[in-house]
Short mmCIF file of C-alpha atoms in Angstrom, two decimals:
data_model
loop_
_atom_site.label_atom_id
_atom_site.label_comp_id
_atom_site.label_asym_id
_atom_site.label_seq_id
_atom_site.Cartn_x
_atom_site.Cartn_y
_atom_site.Cartn_z
CA MET A 1 127.60 9.55 91.46
CA ASN A 2 127.59 11.41 88.15
CA PRO A 3 128.59 9.03 85.30
CA VAL A 4 131.18 11.50 83.97
CA THR A 5 132.69 11.85 87.45
CA LYS A 6 132.85 8.08 87.76
CA ILE A 7 134.65 7.76 84.41
CA LEU A 8 137.12 10.49 85.36
CA ARG A 9 137.84 8.64 88.61
CA LEU A 10 138.53 5.49 86.60
CA TRP A 11 141.02 7.49 84.55
CA GLN A 12 142.81 8.69 87.67
CA ALA A 13 145.86 6.50 87.03
CA HIS A 14 146.35 8.22 83.66
CA TYR A 15 145.72 11.83 84.70
CA TRP A 16 149.27 13.03 84.04
CA TYR A 17 149.37 11.40 80.62
CA LEU A 18 145.99 12.83 79.69
CA ALA A 19 147.02 16.27 80.96
CA PHE A 20 150.25 16.12 78.95
CA GLY A 21 148.28 15.32 75.81
CA ALA A 22 145.93 18.24 76.47
CA LEU A 23 148.90 20.60 76.96
CA LEU A 24 150.39 19.44 73.67
CA ALA A 25 147.04 20.10 71.98
CA LEU A 26 146.93 23.62 73.41
CA ALA A 27 150.55 24.25 72.36
CA ALA A 28 149.80 23.04 68.83
CA LEU A 29 146.76 25.30 68.71
CA ALA A 30 148.78 28.30 69.89
CA ALA A 31 151.44 27.56 67.26
CA GLY A 32 148.71 27.37 64.63
CA ILE A 33 147.32 30.76 65.63
CA VAL A 34 150.80 32.33 65.50
CA LEU A 35 151.40 30.67 62.14
CA MET A 36 148.16 32.00 60.66
CA GLN A 37 148.75 35.48 62.08
CA ASN A 38 152.21 35.70 60.53
CA ALA A 39 150.95 34.13 57.29
CA GLY A 40 148.22 36.77 57.14
CA ARG A 41 150.73 39.56 57.61
CA TYR A 42 153.01 38.06 54.96
CA THR A 43 150.13 37.67 52.50
CA ALA A 44 148.85 41.20 53.09
CA THR A 45 152.36 42.63 52.73
CA SER A 46 152.89 40.82 49.44
CA VAL A 47 149.52 42.02 48.10
CA LEU A 48 150.32 45.60 49.09
CA GLY A 49 153.68 45.41 47.32
CA GLY A 50 155.89 45.09 50.38
CA VAL A 51 159.21 43.28 50.63
CA LEU A 52 158.70 39.52 50.19
CA LEU A 53 160.93 38.18 52.93
CA VAL A 54 159.62 35.19 54.83
CA PRO A 55 159.89 36.14 58.52
CA LEU A 56 161.70 33.82 60.89
CA ALA A 57 158.64 33.70 63.14
CA LEU A 58 156.60 32.26 60.27
CA GLN A 59 159.13 29.51 59.63
CA MET A 60 159.47 28.63 63.31
CA ALA A 61 155.71 28.64 63.84
CA GLY A 62 155.24 26.35 60.85
CA VAL A 63 157.78 23.83 62.11
CA ALA A 64 156.41 24.01 65.67
CA ARG A 65 152.87 23.49 64.40
CA VAL A 66 153.81 20.31 62.50
CA VAL A 67 155.88 18.82 65.34
CA LEU A 68 153.42 19.69 68.10
CA ARG A 69 150.47 18.46 66.06
CA TYR A 70 152.17 15.10 65.51
CA LEU A 71 153.10 14.75 69.18
CA GLU A 72 149.60 15.81 70.24
CA ARG A 73 147.97 13.12 68.08
CA LEU A 74 150.42 10.51 69.29
CA VAL A 75 150.15 11.30 73.00
CA THR A 76 146.40 12.01 73.22
CA HIS A 77 145.38 8.84 71.39
CA ASP A 78 147.87 6.72 73.32
CA ALA A 79 146.61 8.20 76.59
CA MET A 80 143.04 7.52 75.49
CA PHE A 81 143.83 3.89 74.67
CA ARG A 82 145.41 3.46 78.10
CA ALA A 83 142.39 5.03 79.80
CA LEU A 84 139.95 2.87 77.82
CA GLY A 85 142.00 -0.17 78.77
CA GLY A 86 141.46 0.70 82.42
CA VAL A 87 137.72 1.09 81.84
CA ARG A 88 137.55 -2.32 80.15
CA VAL A 89 139.39 -3.95 83.07
CA TRP A 90 136.96 -2.32 85.51
CA PHE A 91 133.97 -3.40 83.40
CA PHE A 92 135.11 -7.02 83.03
CA THR A 93 135.95 -7.22 86.74
CA GLY A 94 132.47 -6.05 87.72
CA LEU A 95 130.89 -8.34 85.15
CA ALA A 96 132.82 -11.38 86.36
CA HIS A 97 131.93 -10.73 90.00
CA SER A 98 128.22 -10.25 89.32
CA ALA A 99 126.88 -13.65 88.28
CA ALA A 100 127.93 -16.91 86.61
CA GLY A 101 131.22 -15.69 85.24
CA GLY A 102 129.62 -12.43 84.17
CA LEU A 103 127.34 -13.62 81.36
CA GLY A 104 125.27 -16.52 82.63
CA MET A 105 122.54 -14.47 84.29
CA ARG A 106 122.73 -11.43 82.04
CA ARG A 107 121.47 -10.53 78.62
CA ALA A 108 124.47 -11.30 76.44
CA GLY A 109 123.37 -8.85 73.77
CA ASP A 110 123.16 -6.00 76.26
CA ALA A 111 126.60 -6.87 77.64
CA LEU A 112 128.00 -6.95 74.11
CA ALA A 113 126.45 -3.56 73.37
CA ARG A 114 128.09 -2.11 76.47
CA LEU A 115 131.46 -3.60 75.53
CA VAL A 116 131.39 -2.41 71.94
CA ASN A 117 129.46 0.87 71.99
CA ASP A 118 129.63 2.42 75.43
CA VAL A 119 133.33 1.86 76.09
CA GLU A 120 134.40 2.92 72.60
CA ALA A 121 132.27 6.07 72.83
CA LEU A 122 134.25 7.26 75.85
CA ASP A 123 137.12 8.40 73.62
CA GLY A 124 134.88 11.29 72.56
CA LEU A 125 134.73 12.54 76.17
CA TYR A 126 138.44 13.35 76.07
CA LEU A 127 139.18 13.91 72.36
CA ARG A 128 135.99 15.76 71.39
CA ILE A 129 134.87 17.46 74.61
CA ILE A 130 137.65 17.97 77.17
CA VAL A 131 140.50 18.89 74.80
CA PRO A 132 138.40 21.13 72.50
CA GLY A 133 136.78 22.69 75.57
CA LEU A 134 140.19 23.64 76.94
CA SER A 135 141.06 24.97 73.49
CA VAL A 136 138.05 27.27 73.59
CA LEU A 137 139.07 28.60 77.00
CA MET A 138 142.54 29.38 75.62
CA LEU A 139 141.32 30.77 72.31
CA LEU A 140 139.00 33.39 73.77
CA PRO A 141 141.72 35.55 75.41
CA ILE A 142 144.08 34.95 72.47
CA LEU A 143 141.47 36.14 69.97
CA LEU A 144 140.64 39.08 72.20
CA VAL A 145 144.28 40.23 72.24
CA VAL A 146 145.10 39.48 68.59
CA LEU A 147 141.94 40.97 67.10
CA HIS A 148 142.12 44.03 69.33
CA HIS A 149 145.73 44.53 68.24
CA GLU A 150 144.72 44.44 64.57
CA SER A 151 141.50 46.42 64.82
CA VAL A 152 138.97 47.23 67.50
CA TRP A 153 136.24 46.57 64.94
CA ALA A 154 137.47 42.99 64.59
CA LEU A 155 136.15 42.28 68.08
CA LEU A 156 132.67 42.26 66.56
CA VAL A 157 133.44 38.73 65.37
CA LEU A 158 133.93 37.39 68.91
CA PRO A 159 130.20 36.92 69.67
CA LEU A 160 129.89 34.71 66.58
CA PHE A 161 132.86 32.65 67.77
CA VAL A 162 131.31 32.27 71.24
CA VAL A 163 128.06 31.04 69.69
CA VAL A 164 129.88 28.46 67.54
CA ALA A 165 132.29 27.34 70.26
CA VAL A 166 130.01 27.38 73.33
CA VAL A 167 126.31 27.83 72.59
CA LEU A 168 125.93 25.37 69.70
CA PRO A 169 127.79 22.46 71.42
CA TRP A 170 125.72 23.04 74.57
CA ARG A 171 122.55 23.08 72.49
CA ALA A 172 123.64 19.93 70.64
CA ALA A 173 124.17 18.13 73.94
CA ARG A 174 120.69 19.14 75.14
CA LEU A 175 118.98 18.12 71.90
CA ALA A 176 120.85 14.85 71.49
CA GLY A 177 120.55 13.69 75.11
CA ASP A 178 117.16 11.97 75.01
CA ASN A 179 117.60 10.78 71.43
CA ALA A 180 121.01 9.27 72.16
CA ARG A 181 119.54 7.33 75.08
CA ARG A 182 116.78 5.99 72.84
CA ALA A 183 119.31 5.02 70.18
CA SER A 184 121.45 3.22 72.76
CA LEU A 185 118.48 1.28 74.15
CA ALA A 186 117.29 0.44 70.64
CA MET A 187 120.74 -0.86 69.68
CA ALA A 188 120.88 -3.00 72.82
CA GLY A 189 117.44 -4.38 71.96
CA LEU A 190 118.57 -5.20 68.42
CA ARG A 191 121.61 -7.08 69.69
CA ASN A 192 119.49 -8.95 72.21
CA ALA A 193 116.98 -9.96 69.54
CA ALA A 194 119.68 -11.07 67.10
CA LEU A 195 121.60 -13.09 69.70
CA ASP A 196 118.41 -14.64 71.08
CA ALA A 197 117.44 -15.76 67.58
CA LEU A 198 120.87 -17.24 66.90
CA SER A 199 121.34 -18.91 70.28
CA GLY A 200 117.86 -20.46 70.13
CA LEU A 201 117.98 -21.33 66.44
CA ARG A 202 117.14 -25.01 67.08
CA GLU A 203 113.97 -24.16 68.99
CA VAL A 204 113.07 -21.50 66.43
CA LYS A 205 113.19 -24.10 63.64
CA ILE A 206 111.30 -26.69 65.67
CA PHE A 207 108.40 -24.32 66.29
CA ALA A 208 108.64 -22.73 62.80
CA ALA A 209 109.10 -19.30 64.35
CA GLU A 210 111.60 -18.00 61.80
CA GLY A 211 109.16 -15.39 60.49
CA ARG A 212 108.33 -14.04 63.94
CA MET A 213 111.98 -13.82 64.98
CA LEU A 214 112.91 -12.12 61.71
CA ALA A 215 110.06 -9.65 62.11
CA MET A 216 111.19 -8.86 65.66
CA VAL A 217 114.79 -8.27 64.54
CA GLN A 218 113.62 -6.07 61.67
CA ALA A 219 111.37 -4.07 64.00
CA ARG A 220 114.29 -3.47 66.39
CA GLU A 221 116.49 -2.51 63.44
CA SER A 222 113.89 -0.01 62.24
CA ALA A 223 113.79 1.55 65.71
CA VAL A 224 117.60 1.89 65.71
CA LEU A 225 117.65 3.47 62.25
CA ALA A 226 114.84 5.88 63.15
CA ALA A 227 116.64 7.03 66.30
CA GLN A 228 119.92 7.42 64.44
CA ARG A 229 118.26 9.38 61.62
CA GLU A 230 116.60 11.74 64.09
CA LEU A 231 119.88 12.28 65.95
CA ALA A 232 121.81 12.85 62.72
CA SER A 233 119.16 15.29 61.50
CA ARG A 234 119.36 17.39 64.66
CA ILE A 235 123.16 17.45 64.69
CA SER A 236 123.28 18.25 60.97
CA ARG A 237 121.06 21.30 61.46
CA LEU A 238 123.35 22.60 64.18
CA ASN A 239 126.41 21.90 62.02
CA VAL A 240 124.89 23.95 59.21
CA ILE A 241 124.20 26.81 61.61
CA GLY A 242 127.77 26.62 62.91
CA PHE A 243 129.19 26.62 59.37
CA LEU A 244 127.09 29.63 58.36
CA LEU A 245 128.09 31.55 61.50
CA ALA A 246 131.77 30.78 60.89
CA GLN A 247 131.55 31.97 57.29
CA SER A 248 129.66 35.06 58.46
CA GLY A 249 132.46 35.82 60.90
CA ILE A 250 135.08 35.57 58.16
CA LEU A 251 132.94 37.74 55.86
CA LEU A 252 132.58 40.30 58.64
CA ALA A 253 136.36 40.31 59.07
CA LEU A 254 136.74 41.04 55.34
CA LEU A 255 134.27 43.91 55.58
CA ILE A 256 136.33 45.34 58.42
CA GLY A 257 139.04 45.93 55.82
CA PHE A 258 137.04 48.88 54.49
CA ILE A 259 137.37 50.51 57.93
CA SER A 260 140.75 49.44 59.28
CA GLY A 261 142.64 48.66 56.09
CA PRO A 262 143.53 45.46 54.25
CA MET A 263 146.32 44.41 56.62
CA ALA A 264 143.99 44.07 59.61
CA ALA A 265 141.33 42.34 57.51
CA VAL A 266 143.68 39.70 56.08
CA VAL A 267 145.26 38.93 59.47
CA ALA A 268 141.81 38.70 61.09
CA VAL A 269 140.59 36.32 58.37
CA PHE A 270 143.60 34.03 58.76
CA VAL A 271 143.37 33.97 62.56
CA LEU A 272 139.61 33.41 62.58
CA THR A 273 139.92 30.60 60.05
CA ALA A 274 142.30 28.79 62.40
CA ALA A 275 140.09 29.51 65.42
CA PHE A 276 136.87 28.25 63.83
CA GLU A 277 138.69 25.17 62.54
CA ALA A 278 139.95 24.41 66.05
CA VAL A 279 136.46 24.38 67.56
CA GLY A 280 135.02 22.44 64.63
CA ALA A 281 135.93 19.16 66.37
CA MET A 282 133.39 19.79 69.12
CA PRO A 283 130.07 17.94 68.79
#
């Protein structure tokens, strides 16, 4: 069974809560897009010397954005804590049924690494992949309608958004896959070495093996740091590319103002800023 599918099955008891959190996130994102669109119109109108009356839609969108954003944070994180609690119960149950109360015939360091790293990392599956992924699916038609309404030329920015929101995260997952596995194995090895040295400290002192044990721990630590540096370097390069593409999209929207007028350019810049910010949470 696919590991992701297995995790989703473990979350089955919390599906409705997780779905409600995702809906709140989408509603907050929609309110943010409406807010930025109206703010862009208001800003462009004020620059062009129009009547400075704050529209009701701008006020309502601002209030809705704040309230929905707060509820989204509250519900999604609470749902994630509940889901992680279920995963921990499943993990401890399997561990206890395996051998000698769960730890007697296992590497304690490896079990500790699973408890601390692997379970905690699962929050990213929901908060950084599922919810932002749904946001991208909702943003694409919204951007298509809004940008087309402002200017047909503004649709030229959509390919850049697709690259930042879809292509770069997919590429990051491909690049980081092997390296993340190496980093996880290296971290488990470091924990094993450290716990072995501490649990057998009496024997280590008797045989004067402190230097060898320290060298082994330092070697494992160097492997962990090397894997983490390589992973961070790859992700950083993709983040730089994403940032440059996002800024290029905003610059392109500004240049559209020479064709379609300042109103369309300002609204497009505001909307695209909100859109690129929304997908910035994706790995």
